[in-house]
Amino acid sequence: LGRDVKSLKRIFPCGGTMAAVVDDREDVWANAKDNSTTTIKGEPPENLLLVRPYHWQPFVGFADINNCAGVDLSGSKPEKDSDPNKETDIQLLWTKRILEDLHKRYYQQSAEGHRLTVPETLKKMRREVLKGSAIVLSGLIPLHKQSTAAAAAAARPPIVRYAQSLGAKMKDTVQYGVTHVVAAKDGTDKAKAATKTPGCVLVKPGWLMESYWSMSRRPVEPFLMGRGSSQGVLKESNIETASDASTNDSEDDEFAAALEDEFMSS
């Protein structure tokens, strides 16, 4: 089907309802037209397990033809002087746990009545992760796309889909009851409001990404943003040079658009 398209039905003619796919790229699956009848056009199938892109230390700084669209928003990277032969990849442990839990849940189902498929089981597992959380995004997607995507039933911006898939409620403004403000940088109106709202924390996108990759609620401490925190969130990204002078969310659309392009690039 081409190097930019992967199809479940090409691999599993019956639909792959008992299969889970592990990949560090989701755009190639979202491009397929026949992955699932329940998947929104332009979004990957539910049985895709998106994993954090792995960058082998000796190749850091070079283009990776096998992961041209993979974006690592966790903020972590190999130590400069680390031994590449002794590197550990926490994603392998996350994926192992997810697959073991998936296997257990799937085969513990009763033989009678409706049995959840693998995509349905993974969807249920994801929604348990951030259930009860209310999230506001700041500077991550253009403001005009935050409401139109859902209204038009079109493909959601990836960062919105990740949060919703994990069971979080998306909010437009910071108010009582909001638990997290996920921000591209500190200093915006929403970021400032987060620090003044009881029960709300201001975190970098890496917190949400690691929660999605690991299918678990990650601790916020390594991702807290505030005074003394660096405003540059994405490493090795061309948007780090964006102006930090603006503190008004309505003036951050160019920054947000560049970040969305980083997510969606193929």
PDB file of C-alpha atoms in Angstrom:
ATOM      1  CA  LEU A   1       0.000   0.000   0.000  1.00  0.00           C
ATOM      2  CA  GLY A   2       3.042   2.272   0.101  1.00  0.00           C
ATOM      3  CA  ARG A   3       5.576   3.227   2.735  1.00  0.00           C
ATOM      4  CA  ASP A   4       3.211   5.749   4.348  1.00  0.00           C
ATOM      5  CA  VAL A   5       0.226   3.405   4.746  1.00  0.00           C
ATOM      6  CA  LYS A   6      -0.182   0.264   6.843  1.00  0.00           C
ATOM      7  CA  SER A   7      -3.418  -1.699   6.780  1.00  0.00           C
ATOM      8  CA  LEU A   8      -4.662  -4.138   9.412  1.00  0.00           C
ATOM      9  CA  LYS A   9      -6.850  -5.919   6.892  1.00  0.00           C
ATOM     10  CA  ARG A  10      -3.887  -6.526   4.632  1.00  0.00           C
ATOM     11  CA  ILE A  11      -2.183  -8.383   7.501  1.00  0.00           C
ATOM     12  CA  PHE A  12      -5.352  -9.798   9.081  1.00  0.00           C
ATOM     13  CA  PRO A  13      -8.056 -10.301   6.405  1.00  0.00           C
ATOM     14  CA  CYS A  14     -10.671 -10.910   9.127  1.00  0.00           C
ATOM     15  CA  GLY A  15     -10.025  -7.513  10.662  1.00  0.00           C
ATOM     16  CA  GLY A  16      -7.449  -8.181  13.348  1.00  0.00           C
ATOM     17  CA  THR A  17      -9.962  -8.111  16.195  1.00  0.00           C
ATOM     18  CA  MET A  18      -7.694 -10.443  18.203  1.00  0.00           C
ATOM     19  CA  ALA A  19      -4.466  -8.615  17.370  1.00  0.00           C
ATOM     20  CA  ALA A  20      -2.536  -5.752  18.950  1.00  0.00           C
ATOM     21  CA  VAL A  21      -0.047  -3.749  16.903  1.00  0.00           C
ATOM     22  CA  VAL A  22       3.006  -2.071  18.455  1.00  0.00           C
ATOM     23  CA  ASP A  23       4.481   0.839  16.504  1.00  0.00           C
ATOM     24  CA  ASP A  24       6.185   4.167  17.196  1.00  0.00           C
ATOM     25  CA  ARG A  25       4.348   5.751  14.277  1.00  0.00           C
ATOM     26  CA  GLU A  26       0.600   6.150  14.129  1.00  0.00           C
ATOM     27  CA  ASP A  27       0.293   8.326  11.037  1.00  0.00           C
ATOM     28  CA  VAL A  28       0.881   5.367   8.721  1.00  0.00           C
ATOM     29  CA  TRP A  29      -2.051   3.510  10.309  1.00  0.00           C
ATOM     30  CA  ALA A  30      -4.287   6.572  10.289  1.00  0.00           C
ATOM     31  CA  ASN A  31      -3.813   6.848   6.519  1.00  0.00           C
ATOM     32  CA  ALA A  32      -5.413   3.449   5.854  1.00  0.00           C
ATOM     33  CA  LYS A  33      -9.083   3.440   4.856  1.00  0.00           C
ATOM     34  CA  ASP A  34      -9.965  -0.093   5.931  1.00  0.00           C
ATOM     35  CA  ASN A  35      -8.522  -0.566   9.432  1.00  0.00           C
ATOM     36  CA  SER A  36     -11.791  -0.341  11.340  1.00  0.00           C
ATOM     37  CA  THR A  37     -15.380   0.694  10.706  1.00  0.00           C
ATOM     38  CA  THR A  38     -15.540   2.311  14.156  1.00  0.00           C
ATOM     39  CA  THR A  39     -12.396   4.429  13.774  1.00  0.00           C
ATOM     40  CA  ILE A  40     -12.767   8.090  12.866  1.00  0.00           C
ATOM     41  CA  LYS A  41     -11.269   8.752   9.455  1.00  0.00           C
ATOM     42  CA  GLY A  42      -7.735  10.010   9.866  1.00  0.00           C
ATOM     43  CA  GLU A  43      -7.227   8.388  13.278  1.00  0.00           C
ATOM     44  CA  PRO A  44      -5.353   5.132  13.997  1.00  0.00           C
ATOM     45  CA  PRO A  45      -7.220   1.953  15.048  1.00  0.00           C
ATOM     46  CA  GLU A  46      -7.836   1.253  18.745  1.00  0.00           C
ATOM     47  CA  ASN A  47      -5.603  -1.826  18.736  1.00  0.00           C
ATOM     48  CA  LEU A  48      -2.508   0.202  17.866  1.00  0.00           C
ATOM     49  CA  LEU A  49      -0.168   0.544  20.842  1.00  0.00           C
ATOM     50  CA  LEU A  50       1.806   3.701  20.195  1.00  0.00           C
ATOM     51  CA  VAL A  51       5.227   3.518  21.832  1.00  0.00           C
ATOM     52  CA  ARG A  52       7.866   6.124  22.540  1.00  0.00           C
ATOM     53  CA  PRO A  53      10.356   6.433  19.690  1.00  0.00           C
ATOM     54  CA  TYR A  54      13.662   4.865  20.640  1.00  0.00           C
ATOM     55  CA  HIS A  55      16.772   6.779  19.671  1.00  0.00           C
ATOM     56  CA  TRP A  56      19.973   4.771  19.955  1.00  0.00           C
ATOM     57  CA  GLN A  57      22.579   7.050  21.495  1.00  0.00           C
ATOM     58  CA  PRO A  58      25.182   6.843  18.689  1.00  0.00           C
ATOM     59  CA  PHE A  59      22.492   7.896  16.193  1.00  0.00           C
ATOM     60  CA  VAL A  60      21.108  10.850  18.166  1.00  0.00           C
ATOM     61  CA  GLY A  61      21.167  13.896  15.904  1.00  0.00           C
ATOM     62  CA  PHE A  62      20.872  11.863  12.707  1.00  0.00           C
ATOM     63  CA  ALA A  63      17.716  11.291  10.686  1.00  0.00           C
ATOM     64  CA  ASP A  64      16.025   7.949  11.340  1.00  0.00           C
ATOM     65  CA  ILE A  65      14.397   6.636   8.175  1.00  0.00           C
ATOM     66  CA  ASN A  66      12.407   4.116  10.205  1.00  0.00           C
ATOM     67  CA  ASN A  67      10.880   6.799  12.402  1.00  0.00           C
ATOM     68  CA  CYS A  68      10.700   9.985  10.387  1.00  0.00           C
ATOM     69  CA  ALA A  69       7.479  11.016  12.159  1.00  0.00           C
ATOM     70  CA  GLY A  70       8.266   9.760  15.629  1.00  0.00           C
ATOM     71  CA  VAL A  71       8.288  12.572  18.187  1.00  0.00           C
ATOM     72  CA  ASP A  72       9.638  12.093  21.706  1.00  0.00           C
ATOM     73  CA  LEU A  73       7.901  14.588  23.966  1.00  0.00           C
ATOM     74  CA  SER A  74       8.928  12.967  27.225  1.00  0.00           C
ATOM     75  CA  GLY A  75      11.877  15.292  27.610  1.00  0.00           C
ATOM     76  CA  SER A  76      14.223  12.391  28.313  1.00  0.00           C
ATOM     77  CA  LYS A  77      17.180  11.373  26.195  1.00  0.00           C
ATOM     78  CA  PRO A  78      20.278   9.196  26.526  1.00  0.00           C
ATOM     79  CA  GLU A  79      23.115  10.603  28.591  1.00  0.00           C
ATOM     80  CA  LYS A  80      25.816  12.140  26.421  1.00  0.00           C
ATOM     81  CA  ASP A  81      28.504   9.789  27.673  1.00  0.00           C
ATOM     82  CA  SER A  82      26.298   6.746  28.256  1.00  0.00           C
ATOM     83  CA  ASP A  83      27.381   3.321  27.050  1.00  0.00           C
ATOM     84  CA  PRO A  84      25.069   2.373  24.131  1.00  0.00           C
ATOM     85  CA  ASN A  85      25.575  -1.304  24.988  1.00  0.00           C
ATOM     86  CA  LYS A  86      24.128  -0.766  28.460  1.00  0.00           C
ATOM     87  CA  GLU A  87      21.186   1.470  27.617  1.00  0.00           C
ATOM     88  CA  THR A  88      17.818   0.533  29.037  1.00  0.00           C
ATOM     89  CA  ASP A  89      14.485   1.304  27.434  1.00  0.00           C
ATOM     90  CA  ILE A  90      11.642   1.731  29.927  1.00  0.00           C
ATOM     91  CA  GLN A  91       9.168   1.503  27.040  1.00  0.00           C
ATOM     92  CA  LEU A  92       9.887  -2.231  26.738  1.00  0.00           C
ATOM     93  CA  LEU A  93       8.766  -2.718  30.334  1.00  0.00           C
ATOM     94  CA  TRP A  94       5.668  -0.594  29.787  1.00  0.00           C
ATOM     95  CA  THR A  95       4.721  -2.557  26.680  1.00  0.00           C
ATOM     96  CA  LYS A  96       5.322  -5.889  28.416  1.00  0.00           C
ATOM     97  CA  ARG A  97       2.970  -4.905  31.244  1.00  0.00           C
ATOM     98  CA  ILE A  98       0.305  -3.636  28.844  1.00  0.00           C
ATOM     99  CA  LEU A  99       0.358  -6.799  26.726  1.00  0.00           C
ATOM    100  CA  GLU A 100       0.237  -9.048  29.785  1.00  0.00           C
ATOM    101  CA  ASP A 101      -2.724  -7.114  31.180  1.00  0.00           C
ATOM    102  CA  LEU A 102      -4.442  -7.197  27.788  1.00  0.00           C
ATOM    103  CA  HIS A 103      -3.934 -10.970  27.503  1.00  0.00           C
ATOM    104  CA  LYS A 104      -5.276 -11.536  31.014  1.00  0.00           C
ATOM    105  CA  ARG A 105      -8.371  -9.375  30.525  1.00  0.00           C
ATOM    106  CA  TYR A 106      -9.168 -10.799  27.126  1.00  0.00           C
ATOM    107  CA  TYR A 107      -9.014 -14.457  28.132  1.00  0.00           C
ATOM    108  CA  GLN A 108     -10.717 -13.957  31.486  1.00  0.00           C
ATOM    109  CA  GLN A 109     -13.925 -13.024  29.707  1.00  0.00           C
ATOM    110  CA  SER A 110     -16.818 -15.415  29.916  1.00  0.00           C
ATOM    111  CA  ALA A 111     -17.325 -17.676  26.922  1.00  0.00           C
ATOM    112  CA  GLU A 112     -21.002 -16.779  27.009  1.00  0.00           C
ATOM    113  CA  GLY A 113     -22.500 -13.509  25.906  1.00  0.00           C
ATOM    114  CA  HIS A 114     -20.709 -10.605  24.260  1.00  0.00           C
ATOM    115  CA  ARG A 115     -16.918 -10.779  24.397  1.00  0.00           C
ATOM    116  CA  LEU A 116     -14.905  -7.628  23.964  1.00  0.00           C
ATOM    117  CA  THR A 117     -12.491  -7.645  21.047  1.00  0.00           C
ATOM    118  CA  VAL A 118      -8.847  -6.657  21.509  1.00  0.00           C
ATOM    119  CA  PRO A 119      -9.514  -3.106  20.213  1.00  0.00           C
ATOM    120  CA  GLU A 120     -12.479  -2.777  22.594  1.00  0.00           C
ATOM    121  CA  THR A 121     -10.437  -4.122  25.514  1.00  0.00           C
ATOM    122  CA  LEU A 122      -7.576  -1.705  24.835  1.00  0.00           C
ATOM    123  CA  LYS A 123     -10.031   1.175  24.564  1.00  0.00           C
ATOM    124  CA  LYS A 124     -11.456   0.266  27.963  1.00  0.00           C
ATOM    125  CA  MET A 125      -7.971  -0.071  29.484  1.00  0.00           C
ATOM    126  CA  ARG A 126      -6.959   3.362  28.219  1.00  0.00           C
ATOM    127  CA  ARG A 127     -10.037   5.096  29.572  1.00  0.00           C
ATOM    128  CA  GLU A 128      -9.202   3.935  33.084  1.00  0.00           C
ATOM    129  CA  VAL A 129      -5.858   5.775  33.149  1.00  0.00           C
ATOM    130  CA  LEU A 130      -6.952   9.412  33.581  1.00  0.00           C
ATOM    131  CA  LYS A 131     -10.567   8.824  34.571  1.00  0.00           C
ATOM    132  CA  GLY A 132     -11.697  11.699  36.771  1.00  0.00           C
ATOM    133  CA  SER A 133      -9.118  14.134  35.384  1.00  0.00           C
ATOM    134  CA  ALA A 134     -10.000  17.425  33.700  1.00  0.00           C
ATOM    135  CA  ILE A 135      -7.365  18.852  31.361  1.00  0.00           C
ATOM    136  CA  VAL A 136      -6.824  22.239  29.739  1.00  0.00           C
ATOM    137  CA  LEU A 137      -4.308  22.635  26.906  1.00  0.00           C
ATOM    138  CA  SER A 138      -2.199  25.746  26.484  1.00  0.00           C
ATOM    139  CA  GLY A 139      -0.197  26.561  23.361  1.00  0.00           C
ATOM    140  CA  LEU A 140      -0.396  23.006  22.000  1.00  0.00           C
ATOM    141  CA  ILE A 141      -2.971  23.361  19.228  1.00  0.00           C
ATOM    142  CA  PRO A 142      -4.394  26.445  17.489  1.00  0.00           C
ATOM    143  CA  LEU A 143      -7.364  27.886  19.386  1.00  0.00           C
ATOM    144  CA  HIS A 144      -9.704  27.658  16.394  1.00  0.00           C
ATOM    145  CA  LYS A 145      -9.145  23.891  16.187  1.00  0.00           C
ATOM    146  CA  GLN A 146      -9.909  23.137  19.826  1.00  0.00           C
ATOM    147  CA  SER A 147     -13.677  23.264  19.288  1.00  0.00           C
ATOM    148  CA  THR A 148     -14.222  22.639  15.560  1.00  0.00           C
ATOM    149  CA  ALA A 149     -12.611  19.186  15.492  1.00  0.00           C
ATOM    150  CA  ALA A 150     -15.129  17.630  17.862  1.00  0.00           C
ATOM    151  CA  ALA A 151     -18.073  19.469  16.334  1.00  0.00           C
ATOM    152  CA  ALA A 152     -17.239  18.278  12.842  1.00  0.00           C
ATOM    153  CA  ALA A 153     -16.545  14.690  13.965  1.00  0.00           C
ATOM    154  CA  ALA A 154     -13.234  14.993  12.144  1.00  0.00           C
ATOM    155  CA  ALA A 155      -9.896  13.555  13.163  1.00  0.00           C
ATOM    156  CA  ARG A 156      -8.897  15.120  16.469  1.00  0.00           C
ATOM    157  CA  PRO A 157      -5.525  16.757  17.029  1.00  0.00           C
ATOM    158  CA  PRO A 158      -3.314  13.982  18.440  1.00  0.00           C
ATOM    159  CA  ILE A 159      -2.753  15.635  21.829  1.00  0.00           C
ATOM    160  CA  VAL A 160      -6.527  15.980  22.303  1.00  0.00           C
ATOM    161  CA  ARG A 161      -7.109  12.384  21.237  1.00  0.00           C
ATOM    162  CA  TYR A 162      -4.478  11.118  23.665  1.00  0.00           C
ATOM    163  CA  ALA A 163      -6.104  12.888  26.606  1.00  0.00           C
ATOM    164  CA  GLN A 164      -9.632  11.820  25.677  1.00  0.00           C
ATOM    165  CA  SER A 165      -8.563   8.252  24.963  1.00  0.00           C
ATOM    166  CA  LEU A 166      -7.135   8.072  28.487  1.00  0.00           C
ATOM    167  CA  GLY A 167     -10.497   9.089  29.941  1.00  0.00           C
ATOM    168  CA  ALA A 168      -9.772  12.737  30.714  1.00  0.00           C
ATOM    169  CA  LYS A 169     -12.340  15.479  30.192  1.00  0.00           C
ATOM    170  CA  MET A 170     -11.182  18.394  28.055  1.00  0.00           C
ATOM    171  CA  LYS A 171     -11.937  21.904  29.252  1.00  0.00           C
ATOM    172  CA  ASP A 172     -11.534  25.233  27.463  1.00  0.00           C
ATOM    173  CA  THR A 173     -10.754  27.389  30.493  1.00  0.00           C
ATOM    174  CA  VAL A 174      -8.961  26.931  33.800  1.00  0.00           C
ATOM    175  CA  GLN A 175     -11.532  26.785  36.576  1.00  0.00           C
ATOM    176  CA  TYR A 176     -12.268  24.915  39.761  1.00  0.00           C
ATOM    177  CA  GLY A 177     -12.247  21.176  39.032  1.00  0.00           C
ATOM    178  CA  VAL A 178      -9.491  21.309  36.409  1.00  0.00           C
ATOM    179  CA  THR A 179      -6.732  18.937  37.512  1.00  0.00           C
ATOM    180  CA  HIS A 180      -4.020  19.551  34.903  1.00  0.00           C
ATOM    181  CA  VAL A 181      -2.961  22.292  32.528  1.00  0.00           C
ATOM    182  CA  VAL A 182      -0.709  20.773  29.878  1.00  0.00           C
ATOM    183  CA  ALA A 183       1.317  23.600  28.412  1.00  0.00           C
ATOM    184  CA  ALA A 184       3.877  24.035  25.670  1.00  0.00           C
ATOM    185  CA  LYS A 185       5.542  26.803  27.683  1.00  0.00           C
ATOM    186  CA  ASP A 186       5.204  28.730  30.912  1.00  0.00           C
ATOM    187  CA  GLY A 187       3.868  32.251  31.188  1.00  0.00           C
ATOM    188  CA  THR A 188       0.583  32.043  29.242  1.00  0.00           C
ATOM    189  CA  ASP A 189      -2.720  33.132  30.792  1.00  0.00           C
ATOM    190  CA  LYS A 190      -3.763  29.509  31.294  1.00  0.00           C
ATOM    191  CA  ALA A 191      -0.402  28.592  32.782  1.00  0.00           C
ATOM    192  CA  LYS A 192      -0.664  31.445  35.270  1.00  0.00           C
ATOM    193  CA  ALA A 193      -4.237  30.467  36.136  1.00  0.00           C
ATOM    194  CA  ALA A 194      -3.130  26.886  36.804  1.00  0.00           C
ATOM    195  CA  THR A 195      -0.749  28.008  39.539  1.00  0.00           C
ATOM    196  CA  LYS A 196      -3.589  29.876  41.247  1.00  0.00           C
ATOM    197  CA  THR A 197      -6.209  27.129  41.012  1.00  0.00           C
ATOM    198  CA  PRO A 198      -6.434  24.703  43.976  1.00  0.00           C
ATOM    199  CA  GLY A 199      -5.903  21.082  42.964  1.00  0.00           C
ATOM    200  CA  CYS A 200      -4.504  21.991  39.539  1.00  0.00           C
ATOM    201  CA  VAL A 201      -0.948  21.325  38.351  1.00  0.00           C
ATOM    202  CA  LEU A 202       0.936  22.842  35.430  1.00  0.00           C
ATOM    203  CA  VAL A 203       2.807  20.163  33.487  1.00  0.00           C
ATOM    204  CA  LYS A 204       4.772  19.708  30.292  1.00  0.00           C
ATOM    205  CA  PRO A 205       3.336  17.615  27.420  1.00  0.00           C
ATOM    206  CA  GLY A 206       5.735  14.816  28.357  1.00  0.00           C
ATOM    207  CA  TRP A 207       3.485  13.885  31.292  1.00  0.00           C
ATOM    208  CA  LEU A 208       0.548  13.214  28.991  1.00  0.00           C
ATOM    209  CA  MET A 209       2.687  11.465  26.401  1.00  0.00           C
ATOM    210  CA  GLU A 210       4.298   9.120  28.934  1.00  0.00           C
ATOM    211  CA  SER A 211       0.857   8.363  30.382  1.00  0.00           C
ATOM    212  CA  TYR A 212      -0.287   7.416  26.882  1.00  0.00           C
ATOM    213  CA  TRP A 213       2.796   5.393  25.973  1.00  0.00           C
ATOM    214  CA  SER A 214       2.772   3.535  29.285  1.00  0.00           C
ATOM    215  CA  MET A 215      -1.024   3.350  29.631  1.00  0.00           C
ATOM    216  CA  SER A 216      -0.619   4.420  33.246  1.00  0.00           C
ATOM    217  CA  ARG A 217      -0.963   7.647  35.190  1.00  0.00           C
ATOM    218  CA  ARG A 218       2.603   8.944  35.377  1.00  0.00           C
ATOM    219  CA  PRO A 219       3.801  11.000  38.365  1.00  0.00           C
ATOM    220  CA  VAL A 220       3.678  14.727  37.628  1.00  0.00           C
ATOM    221  CA  GLU A 221       6.819  15.696  39.556  1.00  0.00           C
ATOM    222  CA  PRO A 222       9.336  15.193  36.692  1.00  0.00           C
ATOM    223  CA  PHE A 223       7.132  17.282  34.389  1.00  0.00           C
ATOM    224  CA  LEU A 224       6.097  20.177  36.604  1.00  0.00           C
ATOM    225  CA  MET A 225       6.437  23.577  34.997  1.00  0.00           C
ATOM    226  CA  GLY A 226       6.756  26.883  36.760  1.00  0.00           C
ATOM    227  CA  ARG A 227       9.341  29.313  38.008  1.00  0.00           C
ATOM    228  CA  GLY A 228      12.823  28.142  37.141  1.00  0.00           C
ATOM    229  CA  SER A 229      11.525  25.650  34.600  1.00  0.00           C
ATOM    230  CA  SER A 230      12.775  25.750  31.033  1.00  0.00           C
ATOM    231  CA  GLN A 231      10.243  27.004  28.514  1.00  0.00           C
ATOM    232  CA  GLY A 232      11.633  24.801  25.745  1.00  0.00           C
ATOM    233  CA  VAL A 233       9.629  21.572  25.970  1.00  0.00           C
ATOM    234  CA  LEU A 234      10.357  19.726  22.740  1.00  0.00           C
ATOM    235  CA  LYS A 235      13.948  18.606  22.370  1.00  0.00           C
ATOM    236  CA  GLU A 236      15.527  18.672  18.918  1.00  0.00           C
ATOM    237  CA  SER A 237      12.514  20.561  17.590  1.00  0.00           C
ATOM    238  CA  ASN A 238      12.470  23.481  15.223  1.00  0.00           C
ATOM    239  CA  ILE A 239       9.846  25.229  17.317  1.00  0.00           C
ATOM    240  CA  GLU A 240      12.199  25.898  20.213  1.00  0.00           C
ATOM    241  CA  THR A 241      13.103  29.197  18.568  1.00  0.00           C
ATOM    242  CA  ALA A 242       9.507  30.439  18.707  1.00  0.00           C
ATOM    243  CA  SER A 243       9.076  33.737  20.511  1.00  0.00           C
ATOM    244  CA  ASP A 244       8.574  33.454  24.251  1.00  0.00           C
ATOM    245  CA  ALA A 245       7.578  37.072  24.627  1.00  0.00           C
ATOM    246  CA  SER A 246       3.816  36.505  24.433  1.00  0.00           C
ATOM    247  CA  THR A 247       1.915  35.677  27.592  1.00  0.00           C
ATOM    248  CA  ASN A 248      -1.549  35.774  26.026  1.00  0.00           C
ATOM    249  CA  ASP A 249      -2.956  32.428  24.805  1.00  0.00           C
ATOM    250  CA  SER A 250      -4.677  34.062  21.832  1.00  0.00           C
ATOM    251  CA  GLU A 251      -1.265  35.149  20.533  1.00  0.00           C
ATOM    252  CA  ASP A 252       0.199  31.650  20.626  1.00  0.00           C
ATOM    253  CA  ASP A 253      -1.478  30.250  17.504  1.00  0.00           C
ATOM    254  CA  GLU A 254       1.709  30.244  15.417  1.00  0.00           C
ATOM    255  CA  PHE A 255       3.546  28.355  18.142  1.00  0.00           C
ATOM    256  CA  ALA A 256       0.634  25.910  18.487  1.00  0.00           C
ATOM    257  CA  ALA A 257       0.368  25.403  14.737  1.00  0.00           C
ATOM    258  CA  ALA A 258       4.070  24.572  14.523  1.00  0.00           C
ATOM    259  CA  LEU A 259       3.693  22.085  17.355  1.00  0.00           C
ATOM    260  CA  GLU A 260       0.692  20.439  15.708  1.00  0.00           C
ATOM    261  CA  ASP A 261       2.700  20.120  12.490  1.00  0.00           C
ATOM    262  CA  GLU A 262       5.382  18.364  14.550  1.00  0.00           C
ATOM    263  CA  PHE A 263       2.769  15.869  15.751  1.00  0.00           C
ATOM    264  CA  MET A 264       1.216  15.298  12.341  1.00  0.00           C
ATOM    265  CA  SER A 265       4.308  15.286  10.131  1.00  0.00           C
ATOM    266  CA  SER A 266       4.901  12.165   8.108  1.00  0.00           C
TER     267      SER A 266
END
